[in-house]
Amino acid sequence: MIRNMYTKELKQFFRKPFNVVFMLVVPMILILIMGYAMSNIIGVTGIKMETKSEESILYYLEDNYHSRYDREFQQFQVAVEDKLNVTFKKVNDYENGCEKVDKHKSIALIKLSNNGFYYYRSPYNETSLSKLIRASYENLLGNISISSDDYITSKQVEKTTIDSYTYFTFAELGLIIMYIALIVGQSVFSEKEIKAFERIYISKIGINKLMLSKVLFGTTIGAIQIVLVYLMSTILLDVHWGKYFPFIFALYLVLALFSSTLGGIMGLFTKQRTALNDNILMISIILVLMGGGLTPLSYLESIKIVSILSKISPLYWVTNSALDLSGGMLTNNFFVSLAMCFIIILSLWIIYLLKKREEQRKGVTIYE
Amino acid sequence: MNIVRVKNLTKKYKDITAVDNVSFEVKKGDILGLVGPNGAGKSTTIQMISGLLIPDKGVILFEENKSFKNWHFNLGLVPQDLAIYPDLSAEENVRFFASLYGLNGENLKKQVNESLTSVGLHEQKDKKAKYFSGGMKRRLNIACAITHKPKLIIMDEPTVGIDPQSRNFILESIKKLQNQGTTIIYTSHYMEEVEEICNKLLIIDHGQIILSGATDEIKALYKNNRILTVSFQAETLDFAKVRESILNITGVTEVNMKNQRFNIHCRKDMNDYDTVFNILKQFHISIISIEHTVPTLEEIFLSLTGKELRD
């Protein structure tokens, strides 16, 4: 029965050319336009720096340092300079070096002591390049006992290109997936409008399964969008999704599930179509803006208050996670993204059940 | 056996009592006509039977002892609004709604074809619903409700706004359903339809039952009544005084006016027409024509409620 409802949803969706164009074609055009428009700001080929000011890694030799780990450090230095196009600069004042890192004049400060290495980075606005370097550091210098050149070679960080096309592939994918909320919301609302809800309510299937089929439908549209964006970005734009691309797929699929649930629940309880459209669009735009969908995350992260507020948006974590994953790093951003989406999804279903109970208490069993 | 039994049903909206302590039964195979003016409580009553509203008081039982929760899949609903998907074909619409009741495979296919044939849409089954005429949409609306062969069908004004040909087709389909043993609750603003197809009648106004019973019995109750319809012309008219004067005549039970016509309800044995005409003459009312008829159900309704069935 859910399968029949789901099939019906897909039929209705694909029979409207506007839906196909808006949800499947326009997103591709958006990625191309944004990628091209922002290419000078976000950088050129090779490993990209997201801001021109972060070009160096500072290092400081602690007092009484006796060159104990010079060899390992030099191997790290060579690997990073060669692959990531950054320079190493020595500083004589540790505090001054930390200040430079805080102001994004350098990516990081590494202190060499007789006990090992200490890595300092800005606590606020860690860029993707910075994360890459930190990953390299953890790989190469995390275990001080490692000294083999072969090991260093085999542990080289996966080369990746974080150019504007890469960035906006993932950022805009998040944006277009958020529009699924509008499609699903309108679909649910239409069922109320044409009174199909009444027939569905008295049938064997009921409203809960109807809602599930709508969410499933929205998630399917999301899956199609992900596949299309993957094909377009890898074939036309040379965007590298990396070895973790199944994780990226899973990430955006969960985002599609979140978007569908949001739209479905709002479609059920909003009384007017115009209010539904306005509310969904407003929520989507705010989440997208805060998630770096229109303005690069690095700009958002450079403003302290915005940086804090951005973390409320699931898209912030999703975009960051996707960039990490495409760069070959499975970071906490991935798990935070999933957790955040699932928590919100669960909360929405709880709201749905509570609202349904309240309506029943009032003596109404359908949603007008 | 009673297909549905309603007992002491009450529903209030803030200060308004939409349905006030209503009780009735519908036997298997009956077509119950539920009629009343706008705001009478018809829709609220059928929404409670359909499970779409929870009553404040009262009980609704199906097949003597089953609640809505255990019986709802035996219901078919033909709402007043067209509950069909415009982008799906007729067959897809019917198939979809039938599948909600668990029908599948060959059985589903067979019953879909039967439903479309019964409403005369088999030839247009592949056409999208948005291209249908109003009458065809109404027929499709019915087909979507009957495919799973429900025991009880609730039809809320299924013929509103359609051409006479489609209406006749629908009425014939309903009679066929009754012949197959389906029970129907039928609401309408068209008393002639109710009179044609319903064997039971329930007149409701202000949330209360005004009159109920077999249609023929109700008509028989009023067979000793007559209506004197007088078409007139007058420059000025004080209807209240005219009415009061005519009501004083022995045997006259009710006087109302519509479209330059007086409808004077009287007993069969009332023959003091001269007095009636003299009163009209006194008020300078010129008589154009006179008709003497047995009251129709609509006229009975009007005399009972004081309102038109259609505003």
XYZ file of C-alpha atoms in Angstrom, chain B:
311
model
C -29.755 -5.882 10.077
C -28.753 -2.318 10.750
C -25.659 -1.345 8.835
C -25.275 1.729 10.974
C -26.964 2.797 14.157
C -26.602 6.323 15.474
C -27.643 7.011 19.033
C -27.862 10.346 20.818
C -25.281 11.924 18.582
C -24.270 15.420 19.613
C -21.623 17.796 18.340
C -21.016 21.332 19.475
C -18.782 24.067 18.148
C -18.297 26.606 20.941
C -21.828 28.007 21.447
C -23.411 26.325 18.463
C -24.925 22.860 18.648
C -24.449 21.543 15.151
C -25.985 18.146 15.878
C -28.352 17.828 18.787
C -29.106 14.395 20.193
C -29.742 12.722 16.854
C -30.655 9.040 16.669
C -31.464 6.919 13.637
C -30.767 3.576 12.010
C -29.979 2.579 8.484
C -30.826 -0.944 7.430
C -28.834 -2.995 4.997
C -29.787 -2.181 1.433
C -31.483 1.119 2.242
C -30.785 4.386 0.520
C -31.282 6.985 3.211
C -31.832 10.522 1.991
C -30.479 13.034 4.459
C -31.886 16.432 3.632
C -31.869 19.790 5.280
C -31.132 23.437 4.557
C -27.652 24.900 4.773
C -26.308 24.719 8.296
C -28.799 22.052 9.344
C -26.159 19.596 10.532
C -26.074 17.177 7.607
C -22.368 17.452 6.884
C -21.485 17.258 10.561
C -23.598 14.124 10.932
C -22.036 12.332 7.998
C -18.553 13.423 9.011
C -19.111 11.791 12.378
C -20.348 8.600 10.730
C -17.283 8.669 8.439
C -15.012 9.033 11.450
C -13.772 12.420 10.307
C -15.172 14.115 13.410
C -15.406 12.758 16.918
C -18.822 13.315 18.488
C -19.090 15.056 21.825
C -21.731 12.582 22.890
C -23.426 9.557 21.457
C -22.535 6.314 19.829
C -22.156 5.146 16.258
C -22.195 1.408 15.705
C -21.759 -0.524 12.497
C -23.353 -3.908 11.829
C -24.995 -3.770 15.251
C -21.891 -3.744 17.388
C -18.733 -2.681 15.629
C -16.963 0.611 16.174
C -15.524 2.797 13.427
C -12.018 1.605 14.237
C -12.951 -1.993 13.371
C -15.181 -1.261 10.443
C -13.937 1.817 8.573
C -12.543 -0.138 5.620
C -16.117 -1.126 4.742
C -16.929 2.511 4.138
C -16.876 4.311 0.844
C -16.899 8.075 0.763
C -18.008 10.309 -2.079
C -17.226 13.797 -0.763
C -18.898 16.876 -2.135
C -15.527 18.199 -3.263
C -13.933 16.211 -6.042
C -11.358 14.016 -4.326
C -9.509 12.962 -7.460
C -6.004 13.618 -8.736
C -6.112 15.743 -11.878
C -2.733 14.550 -13.199
C -3.640 10.884 -13.044
C -5.839 9.092 -15.529
C -9.251 7.768 -14.577
C -7.884 4.267 -14.243
C -4.920 5.424 -12.171
C -7.183 7.330 -9.827
C -9.507 4.393 -9.270
C -6.629 1.960 -8.966
C -4.888 4.112 -6.415
C -7.866 4.521 -4.116
C -8.773 0.855 -4.422
C -5.230 -0.172 -3.528
C -5.575 1.689 -0.243
C -7.996 -1.035 0.796
C -5.562 -3.816 0.079
C -6.758 -4.760 -3.394
C -4.018 -5.907 -5.730
C -3.199 -8.046 -8.734
C -5.888 -9.402 -10.993
C -8.623 -8.738 -8.461
C -7.718 -5.056 -8.422
C -7.654 -4.870 -12.200
C -11.023 -6.582 -12.474
C -12.720 -4.369 -9.925
C -11.240 -1.208 -11.405
C -12.691 -2.129 -14.789
C -16.060 -2.902 -13.209
C -16.192 0.432 -11.426
C -15.252 2.417 -14.473
C -17.838 0.570 -16.529
C -20.540 1.111 -13.919
C -20.035 4.882 -14.062
C -19.629 4.923 -17.840
C -15.945 5.904 -17.943
C -14.354 2.738 -19.252
C -13.788 4.242 -22.691
C -11.980 7.219 -21.152
C -9.974 5.293 -18.596
C -6.614 6.453 -19.960
C -7.567 10.099 -20.106
C -6.272 12.365 -17.361
C -8.904 13.556 -14.934
C -8.083 17.209 -15.544
C -9.455 16.897 -19.064
C -12.811 15.549 -17.907
C -16.038 17.520 -17.899
C -17.726 18.280 -14.586
C -20.094 15.358 -14.942
C -17.330 12.948 -15.790
C -15.325 14.119 -12.776
C -18.320 13.477 -10.549
C -18.664 9.993 -11.969
C -14.985 9.355 -11.427
C -15.392 10.624 -7.873
C -17.986 7.912 -7.328
C -15.934 5.212 -9.023
C -13.057 5.934 -6.636
C -15.356 5.230 -3.694
C -17.002 2.031 -4.843
C -14.208 -0.111 -6.279
C -13.429 -1.877 -3.018
C -17.112 -2.837 -2.761
C -17.918 -1.093 0.501
C -20.919 -2.132 2.542
C -21.855 1.475 3.240
C -21.361 4.418 0.893
C -21.772 7.987 2.043
C -22.500 10.350 -0.798
C -22.391 14.026 -0.060
C -24.219 15.852 -2.858
C -22.730 13.758 -5.620
C -24.645 15.500 -8.425
C -24.034 19.145 -7.628
C -23.302 21.325 -10.632
C -23.526 18.728 -13.392
C -25.541 18.267 -16.530
C -28.810 16.309 -16.470
C -27.392 13.446 -18.525
C -24.588 12.844 -16.041
C -27.007 13.196 -13.175
C -29.286 10.546 -14.595
C -26.336 8.268 -15.153
C -25.247 8.709 -11.561
C -28.698 8.063 -10.199
C -28.946 4.899 -12.258
C -25.565 3.778 -10.939
C -26.745 4.337 -7.398
C -29.834 2.215 -7.979
C -27.610 -0.552 -9.337
C -25.487 -0.352 -6.212
C -28.576 -0.727 -4.095
C -29.603 -3.773 -6.095
C -26.229 -5.280 -5.252
C -26.988 -4.898 -1.558
C -24.966 -1.761 -0.837
C -26.361 0.633 1.750
C -26.160 4.322 0.903
C -26.537 7.521 2.865
C -27.281 10.231 0.347
C -27.360 13.949 0.990
C -28.640 16.353 -1.573
C -30.225 19.703 -2.131
C -32.320 18.258 -4.924
C -35.473 16.803 -3.416
C -36.514 15.324 -6.739
C -33.388 13.160 -6.641
C -34.047 12.114 -3.089
C -37.610 11.321 -3.999
C -36.465 9.258 -6.966
C -33.837 7.054 -5.385
C -34.193 7.118 -1.608
C -36.488 4.697 0.104
C -35.866 6.294 3.488
C -35.819 9.944 4.364
C -34.406 11.974 7.222
C -35.123 15.688 7.353
C -32.824 17.591 9.648
C -32.773 21.232 10.693
C -30.919 23.095 13.437
C -29.184 19.845 14.314
C -32.402 17.988 15.061
C -34.482 15.484 13.143
C -37.667 17.082 11.926
C -39.076 14.089 10.134
C -37.915 10.568 9.383
C -39.332 7.473 7.838
C -39.910 5.669 4.579
C -40.269 8.061 1.677
C -43.566 6.550 0.557
C -44.982 6.727 4.080
C -44.083 10.392 4.375
C -45.683 11.145 1.061
C -48.737 9.180 2.145
C -48.896 11.263 5.323
C -49.270 14.306 3.204
C -51.514 12.766 0.558
C -54.493 14.367 2.233
C -52.903 17.731 1.775
C -53.060 19.912 -1.244
C -51.257 22.973 -2.469
C -53.074 25.787 -4.166
C -50.494 27.645 -6.247
C -51.666 31.112 -7.255
C -49.563 33.141 -9.698
C -50.269 36.807 -9.251
C -49.453 40.369 -10.115
C -49.557 43.268 -7.722
C -48.172 46.761 -7.590
C -47.802 46.714 -3.822
C -48.034 43.801 -1.471
C -48.217 43.399 2.276
C -47.532 39.676 2.419
C -47.805 39.413 6.204
C -51.382 40.687 6.181
C -52.346 38.591 3.165
C -50.929 35.512 4.851
C -52.678 36.217 8.121
C -56.002 36.646 6.357
C -55.709 33.426 4.358
C -54.557 31.428 7.369
C -57.826 32.293 9.069
C -59.684 30.207 6.517
C -60.601 26.780 7.877
C -58.515 24.040 6.369
C -55.550 26.233 5.413
C -52.377 25.139 7.179
C -49.611 27.236 5.681
C -49.076 30.105 3.234
C -45.773 31.038 1.669
C -44.674 33.077 -1.284
C -41.976 32.717 -3.908
C -41.443 34.348 -7.275
C -44.827 35.989 -7.563
C -46.610 32.856 -6.460
C -48.545 32.050 -3.346
C -48.354 28.448 -2.180
C -51.347 27.838 -0.013
C -51.117 24.527 1.873
C -54.483 23.197 2.796
C -56.310 19.996 3.584
C -57.770 17.972 0.772
C -61.279 18.761 1.895
C -60.761 22.528 1.977
C -62.968 23.978 -0.784
C -63.482 27.584 0.296
C -61.599 28.970 -2.680
C -63.982 31.914 -3.085
C -62.808 33.322 0.240
C -59.221 32.988 -0.881
C -59.874 34.841 -4.099
C -61.853 37.549 -2.334
C -58.993 38.144 0.059
C -56.603 38.511 -2.826
C -58.995 40.906 -4.522
C -59.245 42.942 -1.317
C -55.463 43.433 -1.410
C -55.594 44.439 -5.077
C -53.799 41.316 -6.194
C -54.502 40.206 -9.762
C -54.597 36.451 -10.265
C -52.823 35.193 -13.347
C -53.180 31.449 -12.887
C -54.191 28.810 -10.350
C -52.878 25.302 -9.862
C -54.083 22.641 -7.498
C -51.545 19.887 -6.721
C -50.497 17.228 -4.283
C -47.481 18.515 -2.358
C -44.057 17.267 -3.417
C -41.426 16.352 -0.883
C -39.752 19.677 -1.453
C -42.953 21.473 -0.629
C -43.395 19.290 2.441
C -39.840 20.192 3.417
C -40.578 23.872 2.967
C -43.696 23.665 5.068
C -41.830 21.872 7.835
C -38.710 24.025 7.961
C -39.860 27.273 6.462
C -36.747 27.266 4.309
C -35.815 26.424 0.776
C -33.697 23.347 0.284
C -31.420 25.350 -1.993
C -30.515 28.928 -1.152
